[in-house]
PDB file of C-alpha atoms and ligand atoms in Angstrom:
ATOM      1  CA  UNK A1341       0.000   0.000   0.000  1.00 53.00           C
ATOM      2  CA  UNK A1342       1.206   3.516  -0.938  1.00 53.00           C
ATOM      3  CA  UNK A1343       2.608   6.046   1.574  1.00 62.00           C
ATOM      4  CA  UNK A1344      -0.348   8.533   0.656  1.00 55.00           C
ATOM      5  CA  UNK A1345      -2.729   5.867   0.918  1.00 54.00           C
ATOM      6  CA  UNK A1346      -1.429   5.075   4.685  1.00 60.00           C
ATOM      7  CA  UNK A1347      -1.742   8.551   5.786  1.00 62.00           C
ATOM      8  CA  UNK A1348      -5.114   9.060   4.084  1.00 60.00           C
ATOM      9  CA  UNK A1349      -6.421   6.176   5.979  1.00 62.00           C
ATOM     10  CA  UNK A1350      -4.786   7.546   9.454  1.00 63.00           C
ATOM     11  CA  UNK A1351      -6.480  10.586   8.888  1.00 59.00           C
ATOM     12  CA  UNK A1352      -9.886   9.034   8.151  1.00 54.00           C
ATOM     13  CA  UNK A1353      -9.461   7.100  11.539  1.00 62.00           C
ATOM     14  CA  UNK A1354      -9.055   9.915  12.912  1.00 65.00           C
ATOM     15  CA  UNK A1355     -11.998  11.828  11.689  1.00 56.00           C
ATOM     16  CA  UNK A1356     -14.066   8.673  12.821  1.00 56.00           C
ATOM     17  CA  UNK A1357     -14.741   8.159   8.826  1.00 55.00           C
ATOM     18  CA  UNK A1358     -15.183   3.959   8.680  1.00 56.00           C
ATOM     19  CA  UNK A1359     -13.281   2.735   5.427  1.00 52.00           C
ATOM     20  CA  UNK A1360     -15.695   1.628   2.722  1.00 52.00           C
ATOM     21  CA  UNK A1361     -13.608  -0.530   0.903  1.00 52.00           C
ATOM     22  CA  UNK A1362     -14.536  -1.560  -2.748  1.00 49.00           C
ATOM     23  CA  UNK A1363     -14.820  -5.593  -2.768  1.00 48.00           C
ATOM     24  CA  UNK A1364     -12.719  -6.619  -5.464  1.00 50.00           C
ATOM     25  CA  UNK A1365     -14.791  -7.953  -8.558  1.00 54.00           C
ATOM     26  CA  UNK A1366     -14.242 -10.986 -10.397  1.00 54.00           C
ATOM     27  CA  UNK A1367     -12.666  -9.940 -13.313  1.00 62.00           C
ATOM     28  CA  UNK A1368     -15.137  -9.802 -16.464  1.00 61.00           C
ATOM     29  CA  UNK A1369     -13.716 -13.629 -18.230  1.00 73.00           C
ATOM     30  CA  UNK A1370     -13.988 -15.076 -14.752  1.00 81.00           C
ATOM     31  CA  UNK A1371     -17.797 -14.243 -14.637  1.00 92.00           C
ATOM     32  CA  UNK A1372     -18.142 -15.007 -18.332  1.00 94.00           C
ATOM     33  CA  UNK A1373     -17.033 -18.482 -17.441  1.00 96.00           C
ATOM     34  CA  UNK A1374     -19.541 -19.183 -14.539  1.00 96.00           C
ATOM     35  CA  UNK A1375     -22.254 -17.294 -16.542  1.00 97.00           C
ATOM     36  CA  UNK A1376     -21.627 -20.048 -19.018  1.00 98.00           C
ATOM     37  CA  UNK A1377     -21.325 -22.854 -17.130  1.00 98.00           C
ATOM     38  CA  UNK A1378     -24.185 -22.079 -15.418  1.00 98.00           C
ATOM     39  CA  UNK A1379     -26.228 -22.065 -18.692  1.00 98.00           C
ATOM     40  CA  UNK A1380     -24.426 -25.282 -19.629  1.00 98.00           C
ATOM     41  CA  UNK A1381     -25.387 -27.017 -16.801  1.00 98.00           C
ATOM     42  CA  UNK A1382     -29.198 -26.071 -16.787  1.00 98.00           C
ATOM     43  CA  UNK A1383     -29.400 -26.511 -20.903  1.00 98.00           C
ATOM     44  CA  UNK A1384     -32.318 -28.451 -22.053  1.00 98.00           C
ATOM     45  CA  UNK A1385     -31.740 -27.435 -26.119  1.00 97.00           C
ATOM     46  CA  UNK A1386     -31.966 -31.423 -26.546  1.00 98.00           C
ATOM     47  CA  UNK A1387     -33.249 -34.640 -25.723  1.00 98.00           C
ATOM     48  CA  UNK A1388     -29.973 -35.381 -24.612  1.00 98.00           C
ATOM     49  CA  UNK A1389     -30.230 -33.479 -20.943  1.00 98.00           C
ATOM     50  CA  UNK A1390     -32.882 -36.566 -20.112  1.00 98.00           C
ATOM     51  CA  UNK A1391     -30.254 -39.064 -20.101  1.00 98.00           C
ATOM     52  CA  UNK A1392     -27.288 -37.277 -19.075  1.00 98.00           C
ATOM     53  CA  UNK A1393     -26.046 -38.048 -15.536  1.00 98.00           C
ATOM     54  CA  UNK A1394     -24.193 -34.466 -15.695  1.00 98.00           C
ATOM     55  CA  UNK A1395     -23.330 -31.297 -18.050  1.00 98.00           C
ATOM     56  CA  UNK A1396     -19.666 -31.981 -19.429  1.00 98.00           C
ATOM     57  CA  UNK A1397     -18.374 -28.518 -19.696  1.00 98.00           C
ATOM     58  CA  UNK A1398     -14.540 -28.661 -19.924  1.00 98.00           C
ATOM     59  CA  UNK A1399     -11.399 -28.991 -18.168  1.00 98.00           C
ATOM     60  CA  UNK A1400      -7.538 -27.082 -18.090  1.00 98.00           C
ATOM     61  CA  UNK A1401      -6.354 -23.511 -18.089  1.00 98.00           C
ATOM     62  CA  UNK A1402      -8.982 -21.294 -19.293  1.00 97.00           C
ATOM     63  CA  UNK A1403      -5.850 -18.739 -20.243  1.00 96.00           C
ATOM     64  CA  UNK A1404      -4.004 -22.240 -22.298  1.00 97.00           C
ATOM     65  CA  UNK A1405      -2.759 -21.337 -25.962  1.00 97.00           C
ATOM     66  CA  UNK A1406      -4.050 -24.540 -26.841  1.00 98.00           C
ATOM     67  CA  UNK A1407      -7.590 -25.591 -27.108  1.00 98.00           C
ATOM     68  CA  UNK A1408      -7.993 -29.358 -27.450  1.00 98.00           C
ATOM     69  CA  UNK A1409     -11.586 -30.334 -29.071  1.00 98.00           C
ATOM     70  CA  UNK A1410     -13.221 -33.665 -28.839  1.00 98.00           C
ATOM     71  CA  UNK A1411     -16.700 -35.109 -29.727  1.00 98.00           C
ATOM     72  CA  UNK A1412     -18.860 -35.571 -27.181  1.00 98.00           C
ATOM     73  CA  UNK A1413     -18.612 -36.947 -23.323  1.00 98.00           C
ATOM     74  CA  UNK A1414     -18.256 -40.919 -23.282  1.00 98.00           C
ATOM     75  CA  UNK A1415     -19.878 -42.409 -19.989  1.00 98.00           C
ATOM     76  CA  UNK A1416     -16.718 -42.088 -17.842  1.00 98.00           C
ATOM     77  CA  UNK A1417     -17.100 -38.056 -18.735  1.00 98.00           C
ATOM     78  CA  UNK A1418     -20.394 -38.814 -17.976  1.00 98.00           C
ATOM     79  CA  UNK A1419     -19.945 -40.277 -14.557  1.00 98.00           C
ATOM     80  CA  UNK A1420     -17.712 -37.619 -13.457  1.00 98.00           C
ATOM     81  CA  UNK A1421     -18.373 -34.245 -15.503  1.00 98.00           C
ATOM     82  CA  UNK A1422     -14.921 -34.176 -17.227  1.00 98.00           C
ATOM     83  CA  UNK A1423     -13.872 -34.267 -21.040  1.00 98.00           C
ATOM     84  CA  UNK A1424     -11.554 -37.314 -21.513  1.00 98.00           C
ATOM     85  CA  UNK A1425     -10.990 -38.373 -18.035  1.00 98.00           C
ATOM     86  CA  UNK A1426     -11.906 -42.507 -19.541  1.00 98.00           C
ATOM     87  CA  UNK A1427      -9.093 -44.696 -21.455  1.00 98.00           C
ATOM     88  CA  UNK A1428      -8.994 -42.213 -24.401  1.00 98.00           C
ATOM     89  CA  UNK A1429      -8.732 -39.574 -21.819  1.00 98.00           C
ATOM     90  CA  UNK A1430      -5.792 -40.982 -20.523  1.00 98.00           C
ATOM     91  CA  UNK A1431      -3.975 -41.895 -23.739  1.00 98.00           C
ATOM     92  CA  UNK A1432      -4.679 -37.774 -24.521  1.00 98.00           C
ATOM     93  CA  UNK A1433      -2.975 -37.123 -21.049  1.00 98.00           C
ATOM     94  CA  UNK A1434      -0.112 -39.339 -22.269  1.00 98.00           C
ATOM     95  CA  UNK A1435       0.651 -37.946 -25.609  1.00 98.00           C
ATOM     96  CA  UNK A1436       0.169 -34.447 -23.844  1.00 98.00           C
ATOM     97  CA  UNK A1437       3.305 -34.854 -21.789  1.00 97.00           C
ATOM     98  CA  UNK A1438       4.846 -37.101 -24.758  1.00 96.00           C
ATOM     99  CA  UNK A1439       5.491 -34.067 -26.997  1.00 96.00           C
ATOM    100  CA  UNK A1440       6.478 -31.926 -24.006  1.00 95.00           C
ATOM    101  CA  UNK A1441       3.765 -30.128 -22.686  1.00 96.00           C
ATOM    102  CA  UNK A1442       2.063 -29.658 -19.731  1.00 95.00           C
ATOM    103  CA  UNK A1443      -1.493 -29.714 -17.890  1.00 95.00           C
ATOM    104  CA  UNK A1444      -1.719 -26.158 -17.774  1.00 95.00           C
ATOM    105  CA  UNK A1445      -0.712 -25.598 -21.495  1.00 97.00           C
ATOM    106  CA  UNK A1446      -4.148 -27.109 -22.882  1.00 98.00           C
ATOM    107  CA  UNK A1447      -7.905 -26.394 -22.232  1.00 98.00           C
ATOM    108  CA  UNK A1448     -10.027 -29.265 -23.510  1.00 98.00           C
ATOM    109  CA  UNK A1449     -13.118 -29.260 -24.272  1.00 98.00           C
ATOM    110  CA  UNK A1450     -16.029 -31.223 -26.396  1.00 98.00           C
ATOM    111  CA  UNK A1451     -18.664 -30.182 -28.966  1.00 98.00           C
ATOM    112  CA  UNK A1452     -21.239 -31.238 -27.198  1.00 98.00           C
ATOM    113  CA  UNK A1453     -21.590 -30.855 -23.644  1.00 98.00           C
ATOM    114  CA  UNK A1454     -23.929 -34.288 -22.810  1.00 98.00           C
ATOM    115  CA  UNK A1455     -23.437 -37.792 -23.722  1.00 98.00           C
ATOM    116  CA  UNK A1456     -25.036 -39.311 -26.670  1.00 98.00           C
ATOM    117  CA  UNK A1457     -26.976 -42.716 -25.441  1.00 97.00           C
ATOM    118  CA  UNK A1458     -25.011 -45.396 -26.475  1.00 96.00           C
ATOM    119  CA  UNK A1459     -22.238 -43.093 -27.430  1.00 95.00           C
ATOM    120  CA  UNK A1460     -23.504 -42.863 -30.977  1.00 98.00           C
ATOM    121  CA  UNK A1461     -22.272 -40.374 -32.836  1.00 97.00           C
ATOM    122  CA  UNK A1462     -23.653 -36.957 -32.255  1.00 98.00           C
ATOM    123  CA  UNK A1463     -26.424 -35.431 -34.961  1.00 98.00           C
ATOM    124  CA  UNK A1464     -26.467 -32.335 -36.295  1.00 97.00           C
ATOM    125  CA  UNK A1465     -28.758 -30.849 -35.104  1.00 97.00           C
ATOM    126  CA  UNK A1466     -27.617 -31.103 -31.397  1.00 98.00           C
ATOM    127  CA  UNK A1467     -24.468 -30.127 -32.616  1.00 98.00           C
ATOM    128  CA  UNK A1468     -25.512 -26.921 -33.980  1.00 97.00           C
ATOM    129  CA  UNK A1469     -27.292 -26.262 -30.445  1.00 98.00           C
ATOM    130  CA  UNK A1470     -24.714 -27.415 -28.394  1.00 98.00           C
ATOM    131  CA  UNK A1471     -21.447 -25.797 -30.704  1.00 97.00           C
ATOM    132  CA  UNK A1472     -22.656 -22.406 -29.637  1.00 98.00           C
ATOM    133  CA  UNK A1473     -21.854 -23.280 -26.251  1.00 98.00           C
ATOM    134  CA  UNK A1474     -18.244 -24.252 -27.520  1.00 98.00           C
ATOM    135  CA  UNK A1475     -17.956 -21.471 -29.745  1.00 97.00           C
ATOM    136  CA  UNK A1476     -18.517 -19.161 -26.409  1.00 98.00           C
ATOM    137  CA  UNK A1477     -15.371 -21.099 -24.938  1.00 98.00           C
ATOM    138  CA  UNK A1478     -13.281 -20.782 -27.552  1.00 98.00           C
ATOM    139  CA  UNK A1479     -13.644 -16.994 -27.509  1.00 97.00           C
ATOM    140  CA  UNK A1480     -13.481 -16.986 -23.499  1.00 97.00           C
ATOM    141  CA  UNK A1481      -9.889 -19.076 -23.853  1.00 97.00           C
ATOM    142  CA  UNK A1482      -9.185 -17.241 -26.911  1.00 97.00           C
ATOM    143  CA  UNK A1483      -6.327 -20.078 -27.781  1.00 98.00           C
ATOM    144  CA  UNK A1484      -3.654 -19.148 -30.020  1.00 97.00           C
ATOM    145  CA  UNK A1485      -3.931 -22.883 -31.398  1.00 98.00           C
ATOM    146  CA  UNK A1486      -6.914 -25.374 -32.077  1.00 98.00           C
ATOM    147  CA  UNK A1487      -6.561 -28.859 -32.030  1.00 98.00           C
ATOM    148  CA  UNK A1488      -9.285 -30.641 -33.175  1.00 98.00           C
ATOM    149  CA  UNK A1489      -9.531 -34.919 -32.339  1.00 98.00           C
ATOM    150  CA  UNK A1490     -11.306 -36.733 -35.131  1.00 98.00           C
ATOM    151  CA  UNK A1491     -13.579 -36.746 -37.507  1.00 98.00           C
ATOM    152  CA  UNK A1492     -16.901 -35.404 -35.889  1.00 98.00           C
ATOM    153  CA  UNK A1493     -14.644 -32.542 -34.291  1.00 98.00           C
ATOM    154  CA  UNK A1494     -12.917 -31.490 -37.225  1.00 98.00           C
ATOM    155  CA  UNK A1495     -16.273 -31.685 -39.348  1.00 98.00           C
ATOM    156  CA  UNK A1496     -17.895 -29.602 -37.361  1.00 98.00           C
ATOM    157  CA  UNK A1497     -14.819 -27.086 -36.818  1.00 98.00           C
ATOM    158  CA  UNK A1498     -14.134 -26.613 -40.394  1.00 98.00           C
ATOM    159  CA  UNK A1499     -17.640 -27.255 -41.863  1.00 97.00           C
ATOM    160  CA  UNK A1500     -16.259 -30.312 -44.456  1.00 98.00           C
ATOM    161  CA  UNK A1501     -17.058 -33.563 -45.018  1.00 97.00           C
ATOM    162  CA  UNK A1502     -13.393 -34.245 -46.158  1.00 98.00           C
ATOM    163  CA  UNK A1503     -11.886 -37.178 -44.975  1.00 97.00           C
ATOM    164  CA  UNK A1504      -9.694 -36.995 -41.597  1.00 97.00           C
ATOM    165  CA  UNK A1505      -6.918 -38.507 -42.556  1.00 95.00           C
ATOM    166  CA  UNK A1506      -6.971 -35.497 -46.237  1.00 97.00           C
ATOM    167  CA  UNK A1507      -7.086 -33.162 -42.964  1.00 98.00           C
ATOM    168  CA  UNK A1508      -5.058 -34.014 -41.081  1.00 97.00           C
ATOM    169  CA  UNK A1509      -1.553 -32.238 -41.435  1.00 93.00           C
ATOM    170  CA  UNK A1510      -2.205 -29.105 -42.245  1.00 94.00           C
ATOM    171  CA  UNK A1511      -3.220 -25.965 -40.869  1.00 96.00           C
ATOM    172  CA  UNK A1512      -6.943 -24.384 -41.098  1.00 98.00           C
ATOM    173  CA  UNK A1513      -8.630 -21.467 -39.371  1.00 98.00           C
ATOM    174  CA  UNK A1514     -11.492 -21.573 -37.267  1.00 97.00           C
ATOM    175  CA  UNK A1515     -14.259 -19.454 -38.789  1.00 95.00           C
ATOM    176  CA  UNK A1516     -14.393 -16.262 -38.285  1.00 93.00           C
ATOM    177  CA  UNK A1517     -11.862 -16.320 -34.995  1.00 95.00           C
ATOM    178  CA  UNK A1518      -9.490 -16.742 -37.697  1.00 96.00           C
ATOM    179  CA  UNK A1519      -7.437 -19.009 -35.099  1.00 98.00           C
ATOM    180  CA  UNK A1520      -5.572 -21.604 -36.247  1.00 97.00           C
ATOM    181  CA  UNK A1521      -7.002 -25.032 -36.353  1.00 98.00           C
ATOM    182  CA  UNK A1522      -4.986 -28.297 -36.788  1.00 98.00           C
ATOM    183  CA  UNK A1523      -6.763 -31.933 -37.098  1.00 98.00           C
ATOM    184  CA  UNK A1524      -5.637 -35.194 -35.777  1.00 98.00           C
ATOM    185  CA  UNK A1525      -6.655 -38.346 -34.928  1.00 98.00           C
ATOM    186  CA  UNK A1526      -9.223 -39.065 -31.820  1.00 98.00           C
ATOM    187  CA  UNK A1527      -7.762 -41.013 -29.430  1.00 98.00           C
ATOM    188  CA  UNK A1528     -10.382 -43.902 -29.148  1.00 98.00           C
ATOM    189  CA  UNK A1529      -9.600 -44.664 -33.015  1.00 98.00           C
ATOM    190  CA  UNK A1530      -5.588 -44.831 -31.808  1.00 98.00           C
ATOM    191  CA  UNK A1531      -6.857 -47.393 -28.783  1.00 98.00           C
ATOM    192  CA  UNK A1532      -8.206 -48.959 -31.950  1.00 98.00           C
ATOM    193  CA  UNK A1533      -5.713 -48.457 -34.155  1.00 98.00           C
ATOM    194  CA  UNK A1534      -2.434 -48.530 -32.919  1.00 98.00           C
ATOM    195  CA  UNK A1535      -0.687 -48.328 -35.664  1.00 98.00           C
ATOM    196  CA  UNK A1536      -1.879 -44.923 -36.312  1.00 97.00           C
ATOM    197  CA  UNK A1537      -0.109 -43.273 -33.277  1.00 97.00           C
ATOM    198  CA  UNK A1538       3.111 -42.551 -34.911  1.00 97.00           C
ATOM    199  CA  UNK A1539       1.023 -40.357 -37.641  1.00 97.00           C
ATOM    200  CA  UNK A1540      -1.106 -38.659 -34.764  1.00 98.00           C
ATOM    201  CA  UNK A1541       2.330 -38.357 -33.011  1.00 97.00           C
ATOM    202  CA  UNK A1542       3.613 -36.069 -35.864  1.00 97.00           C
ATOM    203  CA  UNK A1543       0.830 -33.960 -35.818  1.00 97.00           C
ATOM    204  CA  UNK A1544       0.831 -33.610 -32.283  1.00 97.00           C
ATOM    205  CA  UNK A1545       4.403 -32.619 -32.456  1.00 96.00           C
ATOM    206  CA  UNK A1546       4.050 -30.314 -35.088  1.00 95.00           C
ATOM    207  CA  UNK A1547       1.292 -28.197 -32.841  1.00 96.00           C
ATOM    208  CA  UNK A1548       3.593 -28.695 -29.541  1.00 95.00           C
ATOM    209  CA  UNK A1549       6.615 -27.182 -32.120  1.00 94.00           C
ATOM    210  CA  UNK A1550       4.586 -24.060 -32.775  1.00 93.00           C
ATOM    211  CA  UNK A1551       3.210 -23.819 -29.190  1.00 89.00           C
ATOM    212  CA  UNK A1552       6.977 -24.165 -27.446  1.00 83.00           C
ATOM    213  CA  UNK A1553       8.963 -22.118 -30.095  1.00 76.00           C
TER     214      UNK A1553
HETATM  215  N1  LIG B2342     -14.373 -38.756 -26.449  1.00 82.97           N
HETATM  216  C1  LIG B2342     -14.563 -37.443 -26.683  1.00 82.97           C
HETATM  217  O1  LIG B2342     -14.651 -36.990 -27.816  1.00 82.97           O
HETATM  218  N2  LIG B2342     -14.650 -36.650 -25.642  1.00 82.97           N
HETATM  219  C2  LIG B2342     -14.557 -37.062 -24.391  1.00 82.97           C
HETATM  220  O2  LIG B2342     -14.646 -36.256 -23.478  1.00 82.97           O
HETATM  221  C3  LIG B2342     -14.354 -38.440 -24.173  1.00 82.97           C
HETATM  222  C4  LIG B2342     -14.250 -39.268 -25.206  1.00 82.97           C
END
């Protein structure tokens, strides 16, 4: 606390003048965030809020510089209202620190925010309800880097129908954020498809490159 500041409060004191002090806000993102949450968690745009257990909103640093997007909550997100905390969850976590990066370097996050029954694959329509809930994160994290995991992600991202492994590789940009959006393989396709995590490695290393230069 300044000198001035000191004194001015002494003197105060000593007029009998109580100190109104000004309770510090939240600053305007942190508010944002709950604000959206909030409206995540109470969201009945779909069918799918009557057979969710929970909202799956997302998980990381809010401030990372790179935003990691999935598909849709399996039941292990489900269970415990966390993107990828199953066995594809963990096998992100692992290639995460493979190419040298940390927790707090990624925010992940899903397009939608429930679990499909079944885990079938999510329909348009919800994902046009549910995306502007993710497009409202994306702009709250305001990433420097997208990453998007597999083909219903990077569909919906970049508006194509194109193949994922044509996508894959190269660099996009998201809509109108104009941020830059790589693709890569989900990481329930590499539990099924081994062989395929030496090409998801690459791109994952290419992003990590760009994010630690
Ligand atoms: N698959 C996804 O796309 N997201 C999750 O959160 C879990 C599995």
């Amino acid at each position: 606390m300044s000198e001035s500041i000191v004194k001015q409060r002494h003197y105060l004191k000593a007029m009998g003048i109580d100190l109104w002090l000004e309770r510090p806000q939240a600053p305007q993102s942190t508010s944002n965030w709950q604000k959206l949450e909030q409206t995540v968690a109470a969201c009945q745009r779909c069918a799918l809020h009557c057979s969710r257990k929970q909202t799956v909103f997302g998980r990381g640093n809010p401030e990372a510089r790179l935003m990691i997007i999935g598909e849709a909550p399996g039941a292990e997100e489900d269970r415990q209202g966390l993107p990828f905390v199953g066995r594809a969850g963990q096998l992100l976590d692992k290639i995460i620190e493979g190419v040298g990066l940390k927790a707090e370097d990624v925010y992940i996050a899903n397009v939608l925010k429930c679990r499909p029954p079944n885990n079938r694959d999510p329909n348009p329509a919800e994902m046009a309800e549910c995306g502007e809930y993710l497009q409202q994160q994306v702009a709250l994290v305001a990433p420097q880097f997208i990453l998007a995991l597999g083909r219903i992600a990077a569909h919906y991202l970049l508006g194509v129908s194109t193949p994922l492994s044509r996508l894959r590789g190269q660099s996009y940009v998201f809509g109108q954020t104009q941020i830059p959006l790589w693709v890569s393989y989900h990481p329930a396709y590499l539990l099924r498809n081994p062989t395929d995590k030496a090409k998801a490695y690459e791109d994952w290393l290419k992003v990590s490159h760009l994010l630690l230069k």
